[in-house]
Amino acid sequence: MNLHKTKIDWATHTWNPVTGCLHDCEYCYARRFISRFAPHACERPSEPIKKLDGLSCYQIDHPARLVDECGEYVRSTPYPKGFEPMLSTYTLGYPAKRKIPSRIFVSSMGDLFGAWVPDAWIEQVFEAAKAAPQHKYLFLTKNSERYYALARGGKLPGDKNFWYGTTVTNKYLAWKWCDEHLMPKAWNTFLSVEPMMEDIVDFLERGCPPDWLIVGAMTGPGSKDHQPRREWVERLVNYARERDIPLFMKGNLKAVWGDDLIQEYPHELL
Ligand code: SF4
């Protein structure tokens, strides 16, 4: 096994050493995806899954074998605890195995920087990424406070190939992000405005500009009723243009923006 090639248009591969999430976003694609591979009602892991003391976090060192009610092997899965937070230590070496430089979205199936994630897990992921410096690593969280907490503790690497992203879908998250911005230039930062649920520009203007902006629309069940307005996107484009920030529109924005999507990268990510 290795890194997964991805259809996500701003990355080339995904790497999921930590999966699962305790946030409860209604539009979560990762939860829907993992639920397809989690044990079904008539299946269970063939051996207990290690749980960290006092935490809702699990750890496995190989894909779990699932058995049926009679103890017969059914299949293997990387998600024996479904969407509960899990470190899969056997995946930590995947980036080093791939020699071709790639743009890797880290933990697309969860939130590596959720408040529940032990520092030790994050540090192991950073170390594994440092061991494969040929790649660019795109981290992404809903919980940007964790970046600042790690930075304050001297635990957030400033490697030039590490990019720290924050998902900012609405005004509240934009306001929160602006209040606790990583020091510009010390870390590469980006914002993922996906799914864009509100016009957030007035709130972004309070903070330091990020190094990159990604914007997209909601997909999946119920998404038709939650599409961004074109003028929200236009304001974000103007915000980016005025500050010389590269902006990347996801393919799912075509219904709002048309075919001429703006798809720019910071030159360091090319
Ligand atoms: S933060 Fe991300 S992974 Fe967690 S529930 Fe929300 S969309 Fe899903």
CSV table of C-alpha atoms and ligand atoms in Angstrom, one decimal:
chain,number,residue,atom,x,y,z
A,1,MET,CA,0.0,0.0,0.0
A,2,ASN,CA,1.0,3.6,-0.5
A,3,LEU,CA,-0.3,7.1,-0.8
A,4,HIS,CA,-3.6,7.4,-2.5
A,5,LYS,CA,-4.0,9.3,-5.7
A,6,THR,CA,-6.8,11.8,-5.2
A,7,LYS,CA,-9.5,13.4,-7.3
A,8,ILE,CA,-9.3,16.5,-5.0
A,9,ASP,CA,-8.1,19.0,-7.6
A,10,TRP,CA,-5.7,21.0,-5.4
A,11,ALA,CA,-3.6,18.0,-4.3
A,12,THR,CA,-2.1,15.0,-6.0
A,13,HIS,CA,-2.3,12.4,-3.2
A,14,THR,CA,-3.9,11.9,0.2
A,15,TRP,CA,-2.2,10.4,3.2
A,16,ASN,CA,-4.3,9.4,6.2
A,17,PRO,CA,-2.1,8.5,9.2
A,18,VAL,CA,-4.8,9.9,11.5
A,19,THR,CA,-8.5,9.4,10.6
A,20,GLY,CA,-11.8,10.2,12.2
A,21,CYS,CA,-13.1,13.4,13.8
A,22,LEU,CA,-15.3,14.5,16.7
A,23,HIS,CA,-16.6,17.6,14.9
A,24,ASP,CA,-20.1,17.2,13.6
A,25,CYS,CA,-20.2,19.0,10.2
A,26,GLU,CA,-23.4,18.2,8.5
A,27,TYR,CA,-21.7,18.2,5.1
A,28,CYS,CA,-18.9,15.8,6.1
A,29,TYR,CA,-17.7,13.7,3.1
A,30,ALA,CA,-15.1,11.8,5.2
A,31,ARG,CA,-17.8,10.4,7.6
A,32,ARG,CA,-19.9,9.2,4.7
A,33,PHE,CA,-16.9,7.6,3.0
A,34,ILE,CA,-15.6,5.9,6.1
A,35,SER,CA,-19.0,4.5,7.0
A,36,ARG,CA,-18.9,2.4,3.9
A,37,PHE,CA,-15.8,0.6,5.1
A,38,ALA,CA,-16.5,0.5,8.8
A,39,PRO,CA,-17.7,-2.9,10.3
A,40,HIS,CA,-21.3,-3.6,9.4
A,41,ALA,CA,-23.7,-4.8,12.1
A,42,CYS,CA,-22.8,-8.5,11.6
A,43,GLU,CA,-19.0,-7.9,11.6
A,44,ARG,CA,-16.4,-7.2,14.3
A,45,PRO,CA,-12.6,-6.9,14.5
A,46,SER,CA,-10.9,-10.2,15.1
A,47,GLU,CA,-8.8,-8.7,17.9
A,48,PRO,CA,-9.3,-5.8,20.3
A,49,ILE,CA,-8.3,-2.3,19.0
A,50,LYS,CA,-5.9,-0.5,21.3
A,51,LYS,CA,-7.5,2.5,23.0
A,52,LEU,CA,-5.4,5.2,24.5
A,53,ASP,CA,-5.9,5.6,28.3
A,54,GLY,CA,-8.7,8.1,29.1
A,55,LEU,CA,-9.1,9.2,25.5
A,56,SER,CA,-11.5,8.5,22.7
A,57,CYS,CA,-8.6,7.6,20.4
A,58,TYR,CA,-7.5,4.3,19.0
A,59,GLN,CA,-4.3,3.0,17.5
A,60,ILE,CA,-3.6,0.2,15.0
A,61,ASP,CA,-0.4,-1.0,13.5
A,62,HIS,CA,-2.0,-2.9,10.6
A,63,PRO,CA,-5.4,-2.9,8.8
A,64,ALA,CA,-7.9,-4.7,11.0
A,65,ARG,CA,-9.3,-8.1,10.1
A,66,LEU,CA,-13.1,-8.3,10.4
A,67,VAL,CA,-14.8,-11.5,11.2
A,68,ASP,CA,-18.5,-12.5,11.2
A,69,GLU,CA,-20.6,-13.7,14.1
A,70,CYS,CA,-19.1,-17.2,13.7
A,71,GLY,CA,-15.5,-15.8,13.8
A,72,GLU,CA,-15.0,-16.4,10.1
A,73,TYR,CA,-12.8,-13.8,8.2
A,74,VAL,CA,-14.8,-11.5,6.1
A,75,ARG,CA,-12.5,-8.6,5.0
A,76,SER,CA,-9.9,-6.1,6.1
A,77,THR,CA,-10.5,-2.5,6.9
A,78,PRO,CA,-8.4,0.6,7.9
A,79,TYR,CA,-11.5,1.9,9.8
A,80,PRO,CA,-12.4,-0.8,12.4
A,81,LYS,CA,-13.7,2.0,14.7
A,82,GLY,CA,-15.5,3.9,11.9
A,83,PHE,CA,-15.1,7.7,12.3
A,84,GLU,CA,-13.6,7.5,15.8
A,85,PRO,CA,-10.2,9.1,15.9
A,86,MET,CA,-7.4,6.6,15.1
A,87,LEU,CA,-3.7,6.6,14.4
A,88,SER,CA,-2.7,4.0,11.8
A,89,THR,CA,1.0,3.7,12.5
A,90,TYR,CA,1.5,1.4,9.6
A,91,THR,CA,0.8,4.3,7.2
A,92,LEU,CA,3.6,6.5,8.6
A,93,GLY,CA,6.2,5.3,6.2
A,94,TYR,CA,4.0,5.8,3.1
A,95,PRO,CA,5.4,9.2,2.0
A,96,ALA,CA,9.0,7.9,2.2
A,97,LYS,CA,8.1,5.1,-0.2
A,98,ARG,CA,7.0,7.5,-2.9
A,99,LYS,CA,10.0,9.1,-4.6
A,100,ILE,CA,8.2,11.3,-7.1
A,101,PRO,CA,7.6,14.8,-5.5
A,102,SER,CA,3.9,15.1,-4.8
A,103,ARG,CA,1.4,17.5,-3.2
A,104,ILE,CA,0.0,15.6,-0.3
A,105,PHE,CA,-3.3,16.4,1.5
A,106,VAL,CA,-2.6,15.0,5.0
A,107,SER,CA,-5.5,13.4,6.9
A,108,SER,CA,-8.3,14.1,4.4
A,109,MET,CA,-10.4,11.6,6.3
A,110,GLY,CA,-10.4,13.4,9.7
A,111,ASP,CA,-8.9,16.3,11.6
A,112,LEU,CA,-5.3,15.8,12.6
A,113,PHE,CA,-5.4,18.9,14.7
A,114,GLY,CA,-8.7,18.2,16.6
A,115,ALA,CA,-8.6,19.1,20.3
A,116,TRP,CA,-8.8,15.4,21.1
A,117,VAL,CA,-5.7,14.4,19.1
A,118,PRO,CA,-2.6,13.7,21.3
A,119,ASP,CA,0.4,15.8,20.6
A,120,ALA,CA,2.4,12.6,20.2
A,121,TRP,CA,0.3,11.6,17.2
A,122,ILE,CA,0.8,15.0,15.5
A,123,GLU,CA,4.6,14.8,16.2
A,124,GLN,CA,4.8,11.4,14.7
A,125,VAL,CA,3.1,12.6,11.5
A,126,PHE,CA,5.4,15.6,11.3
A,127,GLU,CA,8.4,13.3,11.8
A,128,ALA,CA,7.2,11.0,9.0
A,129,ALA,CA,6.7,14.0,6.7
A,130,LYS,CA,10.2,15.3,7.5
A,131,ALA,CA,11.6,11.9,6.5
A,132,ALA,CA,10.2,12.4,3.0
A,133,PRO,CA,11.2,16.0,2.2
A,134,GLN,CA,10.6,15.5,-1.6
A,135,HIS,CA,6.9,16.2,-1.0
A,136,LYS,CA,4.8,19.2,-0.2
A,137,TYR,CA,2.4,18.6,2.8
A,138,LEU,CA,-1.0,20.3,3.0
A,139,PHE,CA,-2.4,20.1,6.5
A,140,LEU,CA,-6.0,21.2,7.1
A,141,THR,CA,-8.1,21.7,10.2
A,142,LYS,CA,-11.3,23.2,11.5
A,143,ASN,CA,-9.5,23.8,14.8
A,144,SER,CA,-6.8,26.4,14.0
A,145,GLU,CA,-6.3,27.0,17.8
A,146,ARG,CA,-4.2,23.8,17.8
A,147,TYR,CA,-1.7,25.3,15.3
A,148,TYR,CA,-1.2,28.3,17.7
A,149,ALA,CA,-1.0,26.0,20.7
A,150,LEU,CA,1.7,23.9,19.0
A,151,ALA,CA,3.5,27.0,17.8
A,152,ARG,CA,3.6,28.5,21.2
A,153,GLY,CA,5.1,25.2,22.5
A,154,GLY,CA,7.7,25.2,19.8
A,155,LYS,CA,6.1,22.1,18.2
A,156,LEU,CA,4.9,23.5,14.9
A,157,PRO,CA,7.6,22.9,12.2
A,158,GLY,CA,8.3,25.9,9.9
A,159,ASP,CA,9.6,23.6,7.1
A,160,LYS,CA,9.1,25.3,3.8
A,161,ASN,CA,7.3,22.3,2.4
A,162,PHE,CA,4.7,22.3,5.2
A,163,TRP,CA,1.5,24.2,4.5
A,164,TYR,CA,-1.0,24.8,7.4
A,165,GLY,CA,-4.6,25.2,6.2
A,166,THR,CA,-7.7,26.2,8.0
A,167,THR,CA,-11.2,25.4,6.9
A,168,VAL,CA,-13.2,28.6,7.0
A,169,THR,CA,-16.8,28.1,5.8
A,170,ASN,CA,-18.6,30.9,7.6
A,171,LYS,CA,-18.2,34.2,9.4
A,172,TYR,CA,-17.6,32.7,12.8
A,173,LEU,CA,-14.8,30.5,11.6
A,174,ALA,CA,-13.3,33.5,9.7
A,175,TRP,CA,-13.5,35.6,12.8
A,176,LYS,CA,-11.8,32.9,14.9
A,177,TRP,CA,-9.1,32.4,12.3
A,178,CYS,CA,-8.3,36.1,12.2
A,179,ASP,CA,-8.0,36.3,16.0
A,180,GLU,CA,-5.3,33.6,16.1
A,181,HIS,CA,-3.3,33.9,13.0
A,182,LEU,CA,0.1,32.1,12.6
A,183,MET,CA,3.0,34.5,12.3
A,184,PRO,CA,3.2,35.5,8.6
A,185,LYS,CA,6.3,34.3,6.9
A,186,ALA,CA,7.2,31.9,9.7
A,187,TRP,CA,4.7,29.3,8.4
A,188,ASN,CA,3.0,28.8,5.1
A,189,THR,CA,-0.7,29.2,5.6
A,190,PHE,CA,-3.8,28.7,3.5
A,191,LEU,CA,-7.6,29.0,3.9
A,192,SER,CA,-10.0,26.5,2.5
A,193,VAL,CA,-13.3,28.2,2.0
A,194,GLU,CA,-15.2,25.0,1.3
A,195,PRO,CA,-18.1,24.7,1.4
A,196,MET,CA,-18.6,28.5,1.2
A,197,MET,CA,-21.7,29.0,3.3
A,198,GLU,CA,-21.5,32.8,3.8
A,199,ASP,CA,-19.8,36.0,2.6
A,200,ILE,CA,-16.8,36.0,4.8
A,201,VAL,CA,-14.6,38.8,3.4
A,202,ASP,CA,-15.5,41.5,6.0
A,203,PHE,CA,-14.2,39.1,8.6
A,204,LEU,CA,-11.1,38.1,6.8
A,205,GLU,CA,-10.1,41.7,6.4
A,206,ARG,CA,-9.5,41.8,10.2
A,207,GLY,CA,-6.5,39.4,10.0
A,208,CYS,CA,-3.2,38.9,8.2
A,209,PRO,CA,-3.7,37.5,4.6
A,210,PRO,CA,-3.1,33.8,4.1
A,211,ASP,CA,-0.6,32.6,1.4
A,212,TRP,CA,-3.2,30.8,-0.6
A,213,LEU,CA,-7.0,30.6,-0.9
A,214,ILE,CA,-9.1,27.7,-1.9
A,215,VAL,CA,-12.8,28.1,-2.5
A,216,GLY,CA,-15.5,25.5,-3.3
A,217,ALA,CA,-19.2,24.7,-3.0
A,218,MET,CA,-21.0,22.1,-1.0
A,219,THR,CA,-21.6,18.7,-2.6
A,220,GLY,CA,-23.6,15.7,-1.6
A,221,PRO,CA,-27.0,15.4,0.0
A,222,GLY,CA,-28.9,18.7,0.5
A,223,SER,CA,-26.2,20.7,-1.3
A,224,LYS,CA,-28.5,22.3,-3.8
A,225,ASP,CA,-30.0,24.5,-1.0
A,226,HIS,CA,-26.6,25.6,0.2
A,227,GLN,CA,-24.8,26.9,-2.9
A,228,PRO,CA,-22.7,30.1,-2.5
A,229,ARG,CA,-23.9,33.3,-4.2
A,230,ARG,CA,-21.8,34.5,-7.0
A,231,GLU,CA,-21.3,37.9,-5.3
A,232,TRP,CA,-19.7,36.2,-2.3
A,233,VAL,CA,-17.2,34.5,-4.6
A,234,GLU,CA,-16.6,37.8,-6.4
A,235,ARG,CA,-15.8,39.5,-3.2
A,236,LEU,CA,-13.3,36.7,-2.2
A,237,VAL,CA,-11.7,37.0,-5.6
A,238,ASN,CA,-11.3,40.8,-5.1
A,239,TYR,CA,-9.9,40.2,-1.7
A,240,ALA,CA,-7.3,37.9,-3.2
A,241,ARG,CA,-6.5,40.2,-6.1
A,242,GLU,CA,-6.0,43.2,-3.9
A,243,ARG,CA,-3.5,41.3,-1.8
A,244,ASP,CA,-1.8,39.3,-4.5
A,245,ILE,CA,-3.0,36.0,-3.0
A,246,PRO,CA,-3.2,33.0,-5.4
A,247,LEU,CA,-6.7,31.6,-5.5
A,248,PHE,CA,-7.9,28.2,-6.5
A,249,MET,CA,-11.5,27.5,-7.4
A,250,LYS,CA,-12.6,23.9,-7.0
A,251,GLY,CA,-14.4,22.2,-9.9
A,252,ASN,CA,-17.6,22.1,-7.8
A,253,LEU,CA,-17.8,25.9,-8.2
A,254,LYS,CA,-18.6,25.7,-11.9
A,255,ALA,CA,-22.4,26.0,-11.4
A,256,VAL,CA,-21.8,29.3,-9.6
A,257,TRP,CA,-18.8,30.7,-11.5
A,258,GLY,CA,-18.9,29.1,-14.9
A,259,ASP,CA,-16.3,27.2,-16.8
A,260,ASP,CA,-13.5,29.8,-16.5
A,261,LEU,CA,-12.5,28.8,-13.0
A,262,ILE,CA,-9.5,30.5,-11.5
A,263,GLN,CA,-7.0,27.8,-10.5
A,264,GLU,CA,-3.8,29.3,-9.2
A,265,TYR,CA,-1.1,27.9,-6.9
A,266,PRO,CA,1.6,29.6,-4.9
A,267,HIS,CA,4.7,29.1,-6.9
A,268,GLU,CA,6.3,27.1,-4.0
A,269,LEU,CA,3.6,24.5,-4.4
A,270,LEU,CA,4.2,23.9,-8.1
B,1,SF4,S1,-14.0,18.9,10.5
B,1,SF4,FE1,-13.8,17.8,8.5
B,1,SF4,S2,-13.6,15.7,9.0
B,1,SF4,FE2,-14.4,16.7,10.8
B,1,SF4,S3,-16.7,16.5,10.7
B,1,SF4,FE3,-16.1,18.4,9.8
B,1,SF4,S4,-15.9,18.0,7.6
B,1,SF4,FE4,-15.8,16.0,8.7
